[in-house]
Coordinates of C-alpha atoms in Angstrom, one line a residue:
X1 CA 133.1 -71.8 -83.1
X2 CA 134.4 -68.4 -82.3
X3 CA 132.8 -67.1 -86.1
X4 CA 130.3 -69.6 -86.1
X5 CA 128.7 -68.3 -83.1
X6 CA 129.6 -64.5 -83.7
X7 CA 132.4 -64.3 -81.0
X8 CA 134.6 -61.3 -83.2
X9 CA 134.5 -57.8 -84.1
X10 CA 133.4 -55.8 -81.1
X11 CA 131.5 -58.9 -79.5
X12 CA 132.4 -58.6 -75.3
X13 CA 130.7 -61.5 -74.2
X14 CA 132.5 -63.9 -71.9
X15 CA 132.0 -66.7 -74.3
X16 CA 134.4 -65.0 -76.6
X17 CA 136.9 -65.1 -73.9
X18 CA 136.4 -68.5 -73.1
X19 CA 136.5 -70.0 -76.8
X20 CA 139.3 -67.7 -77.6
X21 CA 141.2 -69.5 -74.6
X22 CA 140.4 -72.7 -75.7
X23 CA 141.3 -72.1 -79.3
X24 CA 145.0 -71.1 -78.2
X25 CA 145.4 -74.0 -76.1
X26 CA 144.4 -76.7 -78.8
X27 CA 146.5 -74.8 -80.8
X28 CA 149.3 -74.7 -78.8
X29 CA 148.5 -78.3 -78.1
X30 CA 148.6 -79.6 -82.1
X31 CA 151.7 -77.5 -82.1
X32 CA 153.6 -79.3 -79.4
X33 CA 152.2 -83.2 -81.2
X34 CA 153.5 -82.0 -84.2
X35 CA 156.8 -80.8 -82.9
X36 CA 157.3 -84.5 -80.9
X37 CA 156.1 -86.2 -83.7
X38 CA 158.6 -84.8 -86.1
X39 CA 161.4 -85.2 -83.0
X40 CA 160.8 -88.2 -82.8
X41 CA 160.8 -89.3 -86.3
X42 CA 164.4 -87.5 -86.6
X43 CA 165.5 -90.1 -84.2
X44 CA 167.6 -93.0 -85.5
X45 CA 166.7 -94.6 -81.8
X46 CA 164.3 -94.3 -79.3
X47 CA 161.2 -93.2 -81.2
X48 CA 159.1 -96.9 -81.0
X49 CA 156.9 -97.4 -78.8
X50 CA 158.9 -99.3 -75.6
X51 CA 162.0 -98.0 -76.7
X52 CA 161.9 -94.8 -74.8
X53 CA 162.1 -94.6 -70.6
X54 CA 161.0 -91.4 -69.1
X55 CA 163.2 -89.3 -66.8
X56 CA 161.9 -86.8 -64.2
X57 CA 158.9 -85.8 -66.1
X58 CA 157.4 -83.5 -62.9
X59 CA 159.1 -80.2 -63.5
X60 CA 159.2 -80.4 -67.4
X61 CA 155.2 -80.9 -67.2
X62 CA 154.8 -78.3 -64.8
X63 CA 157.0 -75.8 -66.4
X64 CA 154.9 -76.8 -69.8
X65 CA 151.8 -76.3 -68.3
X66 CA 152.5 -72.4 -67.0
X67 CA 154.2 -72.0 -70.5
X68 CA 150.8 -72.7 -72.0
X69 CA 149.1 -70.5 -69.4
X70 CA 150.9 -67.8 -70.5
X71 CA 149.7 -68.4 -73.9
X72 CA 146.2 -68.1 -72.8
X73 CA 146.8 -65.2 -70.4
X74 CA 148.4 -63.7 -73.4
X75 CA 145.5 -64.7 -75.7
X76 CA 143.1 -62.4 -72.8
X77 CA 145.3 -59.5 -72.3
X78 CA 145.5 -59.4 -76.5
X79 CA 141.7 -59.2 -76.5
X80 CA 141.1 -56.5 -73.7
X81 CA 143.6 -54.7 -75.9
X82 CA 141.8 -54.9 -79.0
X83 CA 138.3 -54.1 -77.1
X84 CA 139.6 -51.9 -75.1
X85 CA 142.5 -49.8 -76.9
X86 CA 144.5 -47.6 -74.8
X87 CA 145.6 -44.1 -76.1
X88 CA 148.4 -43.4 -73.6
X89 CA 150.8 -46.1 -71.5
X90 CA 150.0 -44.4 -68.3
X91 CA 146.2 -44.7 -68.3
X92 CA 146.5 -48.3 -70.0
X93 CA 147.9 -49.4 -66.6
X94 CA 145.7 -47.4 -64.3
X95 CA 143.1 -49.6 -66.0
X96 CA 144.8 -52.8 -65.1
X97 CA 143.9 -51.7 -61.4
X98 CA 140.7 -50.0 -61.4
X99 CA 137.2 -51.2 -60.5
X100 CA 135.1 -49.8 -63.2
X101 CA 137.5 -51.8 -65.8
X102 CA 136.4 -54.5 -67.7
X103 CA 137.4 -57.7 -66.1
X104 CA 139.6 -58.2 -69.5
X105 CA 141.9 -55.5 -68.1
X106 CA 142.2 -56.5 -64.7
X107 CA 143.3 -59.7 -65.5
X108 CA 146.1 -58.2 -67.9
X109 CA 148.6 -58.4 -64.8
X110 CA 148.3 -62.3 -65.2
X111 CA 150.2 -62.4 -68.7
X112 CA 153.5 -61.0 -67.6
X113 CA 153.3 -62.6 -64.1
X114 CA 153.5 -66.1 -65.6
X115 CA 156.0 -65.0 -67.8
X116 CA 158.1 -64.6 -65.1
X117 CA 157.0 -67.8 -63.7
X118 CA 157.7 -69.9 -67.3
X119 CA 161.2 -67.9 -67.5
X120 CA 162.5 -69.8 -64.4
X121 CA 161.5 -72.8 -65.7
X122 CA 163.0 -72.3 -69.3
X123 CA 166.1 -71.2 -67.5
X124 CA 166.2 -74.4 -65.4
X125 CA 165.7 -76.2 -68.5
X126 CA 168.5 -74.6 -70.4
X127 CA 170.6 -75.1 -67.6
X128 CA 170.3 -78.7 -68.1
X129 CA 170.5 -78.4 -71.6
X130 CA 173.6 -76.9 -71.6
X131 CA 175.2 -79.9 -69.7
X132 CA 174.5 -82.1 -72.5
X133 CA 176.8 -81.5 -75.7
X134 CA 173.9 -82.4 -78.3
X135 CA 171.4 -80.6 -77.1
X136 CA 173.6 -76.8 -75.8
X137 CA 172.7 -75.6 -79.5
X138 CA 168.9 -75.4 -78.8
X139 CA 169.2 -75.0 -75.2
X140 CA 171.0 -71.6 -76.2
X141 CA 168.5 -71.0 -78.8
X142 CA 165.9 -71.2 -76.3
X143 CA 167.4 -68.8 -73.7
X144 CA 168.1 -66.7 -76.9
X145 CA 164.3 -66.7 -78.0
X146 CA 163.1 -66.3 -74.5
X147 CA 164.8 -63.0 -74.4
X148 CA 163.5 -61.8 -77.6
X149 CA 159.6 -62.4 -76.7
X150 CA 161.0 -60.7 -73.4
X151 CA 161.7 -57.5 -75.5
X152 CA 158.9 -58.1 -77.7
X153 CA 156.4 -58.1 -74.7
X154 CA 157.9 -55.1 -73.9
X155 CA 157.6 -53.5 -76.7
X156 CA 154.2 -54.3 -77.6
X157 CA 153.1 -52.4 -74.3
X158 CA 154.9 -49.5 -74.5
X159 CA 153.7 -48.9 -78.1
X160 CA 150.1 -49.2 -76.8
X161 CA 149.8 -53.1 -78.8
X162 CA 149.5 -52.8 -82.5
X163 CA 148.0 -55.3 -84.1
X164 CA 152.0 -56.0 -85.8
X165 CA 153.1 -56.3 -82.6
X166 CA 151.2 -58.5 -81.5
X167 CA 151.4 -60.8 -84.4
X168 CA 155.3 -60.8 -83.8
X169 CA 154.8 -61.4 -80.2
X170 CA 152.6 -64.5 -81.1
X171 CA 154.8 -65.8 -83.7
X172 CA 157.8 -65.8 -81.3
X173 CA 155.6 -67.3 -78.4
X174 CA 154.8 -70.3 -81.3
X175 CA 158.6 -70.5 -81.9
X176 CA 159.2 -70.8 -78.6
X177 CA 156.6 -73.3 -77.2
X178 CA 158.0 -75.9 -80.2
X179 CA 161.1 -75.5 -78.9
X180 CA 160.8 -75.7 -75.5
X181 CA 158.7 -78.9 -76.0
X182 CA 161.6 -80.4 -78.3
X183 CA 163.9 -79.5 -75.5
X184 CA 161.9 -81.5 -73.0
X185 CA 161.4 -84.1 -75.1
X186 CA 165.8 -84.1 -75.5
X187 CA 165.9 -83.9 -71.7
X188 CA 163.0 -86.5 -70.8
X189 CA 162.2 -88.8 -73.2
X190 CA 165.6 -90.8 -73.9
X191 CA 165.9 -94.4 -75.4
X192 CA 166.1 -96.9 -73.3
X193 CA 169.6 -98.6 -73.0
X194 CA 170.6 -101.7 -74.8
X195 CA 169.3 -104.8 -72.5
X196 CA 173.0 -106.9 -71.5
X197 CA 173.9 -109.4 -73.9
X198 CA 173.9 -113.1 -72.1

């Protein structure tokens, strides 16, 4: 829909926005269903349908939820950077902040402030994944890849987001977002135990 109805190049329109949102969430979306799907077909147990029992979902569907709102704020603050280019690091921000800006850069401030907000929850759920032997290799690959988007992020603004940058900001935020879903899944989704012999 975004080139169907014209919503690239230069286009500003709201719409664009919107759609643009939308696209990165299905996309994020289809990403996590595939990631399950292929966790749970790796599974010798616990992968039919009644087999599984479900432990303290709240937090690990919260947690998911502002991870993929820091997708979309991401997906925003990448497009008032591409319609909007900055030419110095001081300025860029001055824009974030000031009333004539397009509401694209005012809202650039959301991205890294739910960042923070998924980090505590990623930490939490590494934390707990580090208390389980079979899962401490992804729950360490997770804090690991967490800190590199952290650096990425980073980057990408003080070098005034370059299209490359961004890509590899994107790319890490994909990486990521499978594996923090996998993780949850580890953590939440277990198979149920054997019922007692009689």
């Amino acid at each position: 829909l975004l080139v169907e109805f014209g919503l690239v190049g230069d286009n500003h329109s709201p719409a664009r926005a919107a759609y643009l949102a939308l696209h990165l969430t299905n996309t994020l979306l289809l990403l996590g269903a595939l990631a399950m799907t292929a966790h749970f077909l790796s599974r010798r147990t616990g992968f039919m349908r009644g087999s599984l029992s479900v432990r303290n979902p709240a937090v690990p569907i919260a947690g998911l939820g502002v991870t993929l709102f820091v997708g979309v704020t991401g997906s925003l603050a990448a497009l008032g950077d591409t319609l909007y280019p900055a030419h110095h690091l001081m300025h860029a921000m001055a824009e974030d902040f000031s009333s004539h800006s397009s509401w694209l850069l005012r809202i650039r401030w959301l991205h890294p402030a739910f960042a923070f907000l998924a980090g505590i929850f990623i930490l939490w759920l590494v934390l707990r994944g580090l208390r389980r032997p079979a899962d401490q290799f992804l729950a360490l690959g997770v804090m690991i890849m967490l800190f590199v988007q952290y650096l990425l992020g980073l980057a990408d603004l003080a070098m005034l987001t370059p299209i490359g940058m961004q890509m590899a900001h994107l790319c890490g935020a994909d990486v990521l977002w499978i594996s923090l879903v996998i993780l949850s899944a580890r953590l939440c989704l277990l198979p149920k135990a054997p019922a007692p012999a009689r």
